[in-house]
XYZ file of C-alpha atoms in Angstrom:
518
model
C 0.161 0.074 0.257
C 1.279 3.294 -1.336
C 2.135 5.473 2.818
C 1.714 8.661 0.798
C -2.140 8.374 -0.019
C -4.501 10.075 2.818
C -6.729 8.446 5.547
C -10.429 8.790 3.464
C -13.225 9.597 6.002
C -14.567 6.107 8.308
C -10.910 5.027 8.535
C -9.811 7.084 11.537
C -10.083 10.553 9.562
C -12.744 13.167 11.115
C -14.737 14.580 8.778
C -15.213 18.772 9.003
C -17.160 20.849 7.622
C -15.849 23.915 6.635
C -16.652 26.696 4.546
C -14.499 26.839 0.682
C -14.169 28.873 -1.466
C -15.348 28.662 -5.285
C -11.529 28.094 -6.354
C -11.199 25.314 -3.711
C -9.773 23.584 -6.208
C -8.430 25.295 -8.236
C -5.378 26.674 -5.942
C -4.620 23.285 -5.279
C -2.473 22.473 -8.170
C -4.435 23.825 -11.290
C -2.384 23.192 -13.979
C -1.999 19.994 -13.201
C -6.060 19.681 -12.767
C -5.851 20.642 -16.090
C -3.685 17.892 -17.671
C -5.520 15.774 -15.698
C -8.820 16.772 -17.447
C -7.224 16.830 -21.134
C -6.242 13.308 -20.434
C -8.955 12.396 -19.564
C -11.070 13.872 -22.815
C -8.190 12.230 -24.994
C -8.468 8.778 -23.417
C -12.304 8.224 -22.950
C -12.611 5.824 -25.532
C -9.284 3.543 -24.745
C -10.939 2.110 -21.187
C -11.732 -1.846 -21.452
C -15.904 -1.655 -22.155
C -16.348 -5.979 -20.691
C -17.829 -5.043 -17.915
C -20.066 -2.482 -18.240
C -23.179 -5.096 -18.480
C -21.341 -8.531 -17.115
C -21.816 -5.892 -13.865
C -25.615 -4.802 -14.563
C -26.642 -8.436 -15.856
C -24.707 -10.504 -13.541
C -25.906 -8.235 -10.234
C -29.572 -8.023 -11.168
C -29.154 -11.979 -12.000
C -28.082 -12.985 -8.676
C -30.359 -10.171 -6.955
C -33.398 -12.482 -8.609
C -32.602 -15.638 -8.193
C -31.766 -15.613 -4.503
C -30.997 -13.498 -1.863
C -29.839 -9.475 -1.084
C -27.148 -7.510 -1.684
C -24.257 -8.986 -2.449
C -21.307 -9.595 -0.729
C -17.586 -9.025 -1.873
C -16.793 -13.014 -2.839
C -20.502 -12.169 -5.026
C -18.630 -9.319 -6.377
C -15.066 -10.601 -7.603
C -17.090 -14.012 -9.487
C -19.143 -11.824 -11.018
C -16.291 -8.834 -12.261
C -18.650 -6.321 -10.333
C -16.152 -3.849 -10.987
C -16.773 -0.916 -13.171
C -13.692 1.018 -13.794
C -13.031 4.370 -14.931
C -14.705 5.668 -17.481
C -17.351 2.801 -17.499
C -19.160 4.238 -14.264
C -20.279 6.851 -16.394
C -22.183 4.621 -19.503
C -22.901 2.069 -16.940
C -24.952 5.244 -14.317
C -26.084 6.584 -18.386
C -28.129 3.220 -18.329
C -28.840 2.246 -14.690
C -31.974 4.615 -12.849
C -29.090 4.618 -9.906
C -31.618 1.797 -7.939
C -31.876 -1.434 -8.366
C -34.986 -3.440 -6.256
C -33.459 -5.782 -3.728
C -35.127 -8.378 -2.525
C -35.695 -8.492 1.402
C -36.804 -11.779 1.519
C -40.916 -10.869 1.880
C -40.772 -8.139 -2.053
C -38.965 -5.652 -3.182
C -37.336 -2.579 -2.495
C -35.166 0.388 -3.873
C -32.015 -0.110 -3.015
C -28.665 1.707 -4.539
C -25.946 0.656 -6.281
C -23.718 0.751 -3.434
C -26.176 -1.082 -1.520
C -26.495 -4.106 -4.498
C -22.650 -4.155 -4.561
C -21.038 -1.983 -7.357
C -17.732 -1.434 -6.823
C -15.679 1.293 -8.513
C -12.142 0.996 -8.434
C -9.737 3.487 -9.799
C -6.823 3.567 -11.013
C -6.619 0.575 -12.609
C -7.359 -0.373 -16.646
C -7.745 -2.922 -19.138
C -10.162 -4.910 -16.834
C -7.481 -5.235 -13.708
C -8.340 -4.987 -10.298
C -6.107 -3.325 -7.851
C -4.200 -5.409 -5.093
C -4.159 -3.651 -2.721
C -7.266 -0.852 -2.676
C -8.220 2.055 -0.200
C -11.566 1.199 0.306
C -13.700 3.758 1.459
C -16.546 3.126 4.665
C -19.038 5.299 3.707
C -20.440 5.225 -0.088
C -19.076 8.201 -2.280
C -21.864 10.019 -4.362
C -21.078 10.927 -7.590
C -23.857 13.970 -9.061
C -24.231 12.858 -12.696
C -27.152 13.561 -15.318
C -29.559 11.716 -14.029
C -29.352 12.435 -10.188
C -27.417 11.020 -7.952
C -25.910 8.420 -7.277
C -24.575 6.360 -4.017
C -21.687 3.442 -5.191
C -18.409 1.947 -2.771
C -15.256 3.310 -4.301
C -11.680 2.252 -4.003
C -9.331 4.010 -5.023
C -5.678 2.363 -5.721
C -3.330 2.110 -3.440
C -0.342 0.917 -5.198
C 3.068 2.271 -4.970
C 3.095 3.418 -8.391
C -0.728 4.851 -7.756
C -1.231 8.685 -8.176
C -0.905 9.845 -3.791
C -4.041 12.428 -4.779
C -7.293 11.387 -4.421
C -8.499 13.885 -7.120
C -6.235 12.623 -9.849
C -7.379 9.268 -9.305
C -10.860 10.730 -9.779
C -10.340 13.725 -12.567
C -8.352 10.668 -14.307
C -11.342 8.794 -13.986
C -13.703 12.197 -15.197
C -14.692 12.560 -11.778
C -14.664 15.544 -10.813
C -13.714 15.684 -7.087
C -15.981 18.473 -4.288
C -12.374 18.892 -2.857
C -8.270 18.132 -2.637
C -8.969 16.995 0.808
C -10.457 13.632 1.457
C -13.418 13.561 -1.519
C -16.514 12.270 -0.825
C -18.869 14.175 -3.803
C -17.440 14.229 -7.017
C -19.655 15.809 -10.421
C -19.195 14.046 -13.625
C -17.566 14.895 -16.477
C -20.802 14.853 -18.133
C -22.943 16.488 -16.294
C -20.501 19.336 -16.188
C -20.222 19.342 -20.093
C -24.268 19.957 -19.862
C -24.651 22.086 -17.493
C -21.785 24.281 -19.317
C -23.895 24.654 -22.195
C -27.654 24.916 -20.950
C -26.056 28.365 -19.011
C -24.102 30.001 -22.094
C -27.193 29.310 -24.221
C -30.290 28.940 -22.759
C -28.842 30.634 -19.594
C -30.360 28.007 -16.880
C -28.609 28.423 -13.614
C -27.405 26.215 -11.766
C -30.170 26.260 -8.901
C -33.063 25.118 -11.358
C -30.431 21.739 -12.390
C -29.844 21.103 -9.257
C -33.616 20.559 -8.352
C -34.245 18.640 -11.613
C -31.302 16.442 -11.017
C -33.084 16.494 -6.689
C -36.477 15.459 -7.743
C -35.437 12.597 -10.442
C -32.871 11.412 -7.559
C -36.323 11.699 -4.702
C -38.836 9.887 -7.254
C -36.624 7.145 -7.393
C -35.698 5.980 -3.797
C -38.704 8.071 -2.339
C -35.896 9.508 0.097
C -34.283 13.485 -0.115
C -30.925 12.957 -1.863
C -28.081 14.916 0.286
C -27.663 18.166 -0.404
C -24.996 18.559 -3.106
C -26.065 21.769 -3.984
C -23.155 23.923 -2.839
C -20.690 20.943 -4.414
C -22.307 22.125 -7.852
C -22.066 25.159 -7.665
C -18.581 24.707 -6.715
C -17.661 22.774 -9.719
C -19.000 24.432 -11.885
C -17.338 27.698 -11.677
C -14.174 26.171 -12.129
C -15.036 24.289 -14.258
C -15.207 27.235 -16.648
C -11.813 28.404 -15.683
C -10.218 25.457 -16.580
C -12.142 25.234 -20.120
C -11.699 28.930 -21.103
C -7.677 27.978 -20.059
C -7.504 24.675 -21.668
C -9.370 25.843 -25.338
C -6.574 29.145 -24.694
C -4.170 26.860 -25.070
C -2.802 26.820 -21.626
C -3.069 23.322 -21.005
C 0.387 22.892 -22.784
C 2.091 25.562 -21.802
C 4.951 25.914 -20.874
C 3.973 28.919 -17.936
C 0.455 27.605 -17.286
C -1.535 29.180 -16.037
C -0.288 32.036 -13.560
C 2.100 33.210 -16.807
C -1.594 33.772 -18.293
C -1.455 37.200 -20.138
C -4.458 39.745 -19.918
C -6.681 39.289 -22.633
C -5.110 35.974 -23.594
C -8.382 33.928 -22.935
C -10.781 36.097 -25.310
C -11.885 34.789 -28.308
C -10.379 37.556 -30.907
C -12.462 38.683 -33.564
C -10.744 36.965 -36.892
C -12.586 39.188 -39.033
C -11.386 42.691 -37.285
C -8.103 44.002 -38.099
C -4.390 42.714 -36.811
C -1.741 43.951 -37.573
C 0.733 40.756 -37.592
C -2.061 37.897 -37.711
C -4.351 38.918 -40.628
C -2.128 42.237 -42.169
C 0.108 41.903 -44.333
C 3.260 44.432 -44.389
C 1.397 46.385 -47.340
C -2.097 47.470 -45.445
C -0.030 50.977 -44.251
C 1.177 52.545 -47.545
C -2.051 51.603 -48.882
C -4.404 53.318 -50.608
C -7.472 52.209 -49.108
C -6.941 52.516 -45.801
C -10.193 52.944 -45.092
C -10.633 48.842 -46.093
C -8.238 48.585 -41.920
C -9.927 50.505 -40.370
C -11.480 48.880 -36.742
C -14.957 50.045 -35.804
C -15.246 50.402 -32.497
C -19.143 49.893 -30.311
C -19.352 50.830 -26.649
C -22.499 51.515 -24.566
C -23.061 51.018 -20.412
C -25.568 48.713 -19.490
C -27.891 48.721 -16.452
C -28.964 45.686 -16.287
C -26.235 43.462 -15.291
C -26.515 43.918 -11.781
C -24.351 42.613 -8.590
C -26.217 43.055 -5.151
C -24.381 43.150 -1.872
C -23.925 39.601 -1.474
C -20.278 39.368 -0.038
C -16.550 41.499 -1.566
C -13.940 40.603 -3.860
C -11.737 39.487 -0.669
C -14.410 36.284 0.410
C -15.113 35.701 -3.653
C -11.805 37.362 -6.024
C -12.206 36.065 -9.751
C -10.460 33.412 -11.377
C -10.076 34.683 -14.790
C -9.148 38.388 -13.120
C -8.074 40.053 -16.003
C -6.743 37.102 -18.151
C -10.652 37.179 -20.405
C -13.182 40.334 -20.583
C -13.556 42.557 -17.891
C -10.694 44.200 -17.956
C -8.133 43.623 -14.649
C -9.254 44.325 -11.346
C -7.600 46.140 -9.397
C -6.119 48.856 -11.146
C -9.539 49.772 -12.917
C -10.852 49.749 -9.224
C -7.685 51.740 -7.324
C -8.640 53.942 -10.083
C -12.290 54.555 -10.032
C -11.929 55.319 -6.364
C -10.206 58.245 -7.952
C -13.530 59.905 -8.757
C -15.923 59.332 -5.764
C -17.588 62.412 -6.718
C -17.896 62.624 -10.564
C -20.757 62.496 -12.050
C -22.478 60.802 -14.675
C -22.302 61.754 -18.068
C -24.912 63.937 -20.301
C -27.187 63.875 -22.619
C -28.981 65.659 -24.851
C -30.783 62.850 -26.277
C -34.414 61.766 -25.283
C -32.964 57.966 -23.836
C -32.037 60.361 -20.411
C -34.639 59.693 -18.850
C -34.718 56.466 -19.065
C -31.160 56.254 -17.835
C -31.990 58.700 -14.456
C -34.334 55.869 -13.709
C -32.709 53.019 -13.440
C -30.330 55.530 -10.859
C -33.165 55.340 -8.745
C -32.428 51.543 -8.219
C -29.077 50.646 -6.853
C -29.779 50.644 -3.543
C -28.554 47.210 -2.219
C -26.632 46.880 -4.997
C -22.556 46.970 -5.105
C -22.116 47.564 -9.035
C -24.865 49.200 -10.928
C -24.062 47.535 -14.025
C -21.320 47.165 -16.360
C -20.291 49.202 -19.853
C -18.459 47.613 -22.666
C -16.942 47.416 -26.267
C -17.816 45.448 -28.912
C -16.649 44.800 -32.472
C -19.285 46.707 -34.215
C -18.999 45.318 -37.723
C -19.355 41.449 -37.204
C -20.170 41.391 -32.856
C -17.756 40.122 -31.245
C -16.765 41.241 -27.410
C -13.371 42.933 -27.189
C -10.575 41.248 -24.503
C -10.495 43.858 -21.279
C -13.290 45.327 -22.519
C -15.859 45.032 -19.722
C -16.192 47.043 -16.520
C -18.220 47.282 -13.388
C -20.309 49.878 -13.078
C -20.218 51.673 -9.427
C -22.760 54.698 -9.817
C -24.313 55.568 -13.231
C -21.733 56.075 -16.994
C -19.392 58.277 -16.230
C -16.079 59.079 -17.975
C -13.632 57.431 -15.608
C -15.801 53.726 -15.821
C -16.158 54.176 -19.314
C -12.496 55.809 -20.606
C -10.837 53.076 -18.548
C -12.462 50.196 -20.959
C -11.685 51.728 -23.938
C -8.463 52.727 -23.213
C -8.004 48.760 -21.965
C -9.172 46.841 -24.836
C -7.409 49.125 -27.403
C -4.800 48.960 -25.503
C -1.402 49.561 -27.857
C -3.261 48.334 -31.187
C -1.274 49.804 -33.943
C -4.361 50.613 -36.261
C -4.442 53.745 -38.411
C -8.259 54.616 -37.764
C -11.133 53.367 -34.549
C -14.028 54.267 -36.115
C -16.141 54.413 -32.403
C -19.537 54.064 -31.923
C -21.305 55.432 -29.096
C -24.538 56.535 -28.018
C -24.245 59.417 -26.273
C -20.544 60.005 -28.252
C -21.144 63.950 -28.403
C -20.060 63.987 -24.773
C -17.754 61.330 -23.947
C -15.256 62.392 -26.914
C -15.276 66.064 -26.088
C -11.483 66.552 -24.097
C -11.286 62.280 -24.405
C -7.375 62.483 -25.173
C -7.145 65.160 -22.050
C -8.467 62.233 -19.627
C -7.125 59.507 -21.136
C -3.125 59.873 -19.974
C -5.065 60.430 -15.833
C -5.809 56.413 -16.376
C -2.797 54.079 -14.408
C -0.041 53.143 -16.376
C -1.353 49.569 -17.667
C -3.873 51.620 -19.673
C -1.959 53.814 -21.481
C -2.336 53.929 -25.229
C -1.392 55.846 -27.935
C -4.362 56.983 -29.375
C -4.303 60.622 -30.863
C -7.208 63.595 -32.179
C -6.509 62.182 -36.290
C -7.265 58.563 -34.837
C -10.511 58.374 -33.546
C -13.465 58.877 -35.357
C -16.287 59.536 -33.236
C -20.304 58.707 -34.490
C -23.784 58.228 -32.413
C -25.581 54.964 -34.008
C -28.239 55.299 -36.496
C -31.398 54.053 -33.993
C -29.975 56.880 -31.136
C -29.279 59.148 -33.625
C -33.011 60.039 -33.751
C -33.602 62.093 -30.155
C -30.404 63.966 -31.161
C -30.929 67.414 -31.540
C -30.233 68.635 -34.987
C -27.537 69.851 -34.700
C -26.033 66.743 -33.648
C -27.270 65.139 -36.748
C -24.441 66.242 -39.186
C -21.817 66.125 -36.787
C -22.211 62.312 -35.863
C -24.314 60.217 -38.382
C -22.944 57.261 -39.736
C -23.966 58.028 -43.567
C -21.542 61.381 -43.108
C -18.876 59.728 -42.692
C -16.127 58.454 -45.587
C -15.641 54.959 -45.360
C -17.407 53.226 -43.016
C -19.783 51.521 -45.363
C -23.626 51.426 -44.086
C -21.974 50.429 -40.449
C -25.390 51.552 -38.087
C -23.440 51.142 -34.811
C -26.500 49.264 -32.978
C -24.447 45.534 -32.568
C -23.754 46.326 -28.768
C -27.657 46.399 -27.883
C -27.980 43.449 -30.172
C -25.060 41.710 -27.642
C -26.166 42.918 -24.582
C -29.880 41.384 -25.052
C -28.329 37.927 -25.597
C -26.152 38.221 -22.371
C -29.344 39.766 -20.166
C -31.662 36.703 -20.368
C -28.575 35.985 -17.328
C -28.790 38.776 -15.778
C -31.375 37.740 -12.399
C -28.787 34.909 -11.510
C -25.127 36.846 -11.989
C -27.711 39.410 -10.093
C -26.988 37.081 -7.128
C -24.192 35.733 -6.915
C -20.235 37.009 -5.129
C -18.602 39.728 -7.779
C -15.644 36.366 -8.344
C -18.143 34.631 -8.927
C -20.654 36.915 -10.734
C -17.323 37.429 -13.111
C -16.235 34.316 -14.449
C -20.639 33.719 -14.479
C -20.052 36.716 -17.261
C -16.615 35.935 -19.072
C -17.529 32.238 -20.136
C -21.289 34.156 -21.644
C -19.287 36.392 -23.882
C -16.617 34.090 -24.497
C -19.528 31.331 -25.322
C -21.090 34.589 -27.440
C -17.661 35.150 -29.668
C -17.495 31.840 -30.650
C -20.970 30.495 -31.549
C -20.573 34.285 -33.683
C -17.414 33.462 -35.344
């Protein structure tokens, strides 16, 4: 037996309840977790399949013939062990319970009670010669409910001494890196990830569905694993974005992720050195290489005061669509008394109405930047609003996403461009060093979206209309409003989240939108 293996609950160790932050597993060994995740994805169809049917068929046959639950000897004789990926396949076809004959009548029995044992760390139908057995049944949260099984960790000297790693290699996401007694299947995490990004389904709705399916099957209330599901989903989002962003095999690992690196970039926008050759600077058709951006504020994506940044920090801090939190917050604190930007348009009445409902909120909305031609969210272009739509917020998010982009011209669409564009160049040098840009007055063209322009005073129409700007085509500039209509479907669930989980959730939703748009 491996002496490095930790002691499990039920074998002398005391299991103490404690509040766990959402990054409890990520903070343990993030890069190793991605390695195990990629390994499990690559070996999904390699594991031997001979045990899946024999476990269920032989187990049911024995129960129907005779007695109570299968003994340990019966399990070995009937080979009722499931190895690695076989477990997920088995419970896909299982109801989670089987009728157990108690000598008088059939009654529901869990998978653990009928003798099902899941062996980790061994492939190809080989049982572990020195398994580390848990006396308490192990809970697995899957797409068809909660399942209690007998689980054996591998105790060989060559086995991974971390139990959570053995679970990850079997496509089971552990609830904690130390003494895990619950795991969430990769299949359920993939399903939840897709449903939340596509239909904005809250995790609570999914949990109630799993709880209902389990209770209808067993006639007993299942153990409450809602917080386990929340932590697993939060960490899954982050790991998926790191993996898709190419950091699964990066030598620098997750800590070496540059700002905005995990965001999906618009392939149709001009990117010097990527999709532009060396002749673009001297081209006579310079309008072809202009960058079209749209910025706007959204007062629907609010956040209530339910936690703090210290207790709930974001995992994707500045590496995706939101700006880097530390310099952004530090800069905003210098403008506590700054008033909201005024507007001459008739839409200002709606803005003021929204601001009256800010009691109990730590974030009154967000300001964002998107590609106005193709509807793709810009990296590091989203920032929280604390008090309406102010210069300090919009300037920082705009400068953060533009960064040091080496473009000839930027066409910016903003519904209050007539106010924001005035003295913008004099306000940009006030930003922190990490948000400094090389923009000049000649490099920016300010426009007002076509739908918003009709509500402006007549003297603004000719100055800010797309129709009178050369080289802009038939751009309408309202693309960001279309994007907000999609993300606003998640407004109710993100309102009551902690600041870190909310930011990671919105980052994931924005990233899903970009991938589907591209």
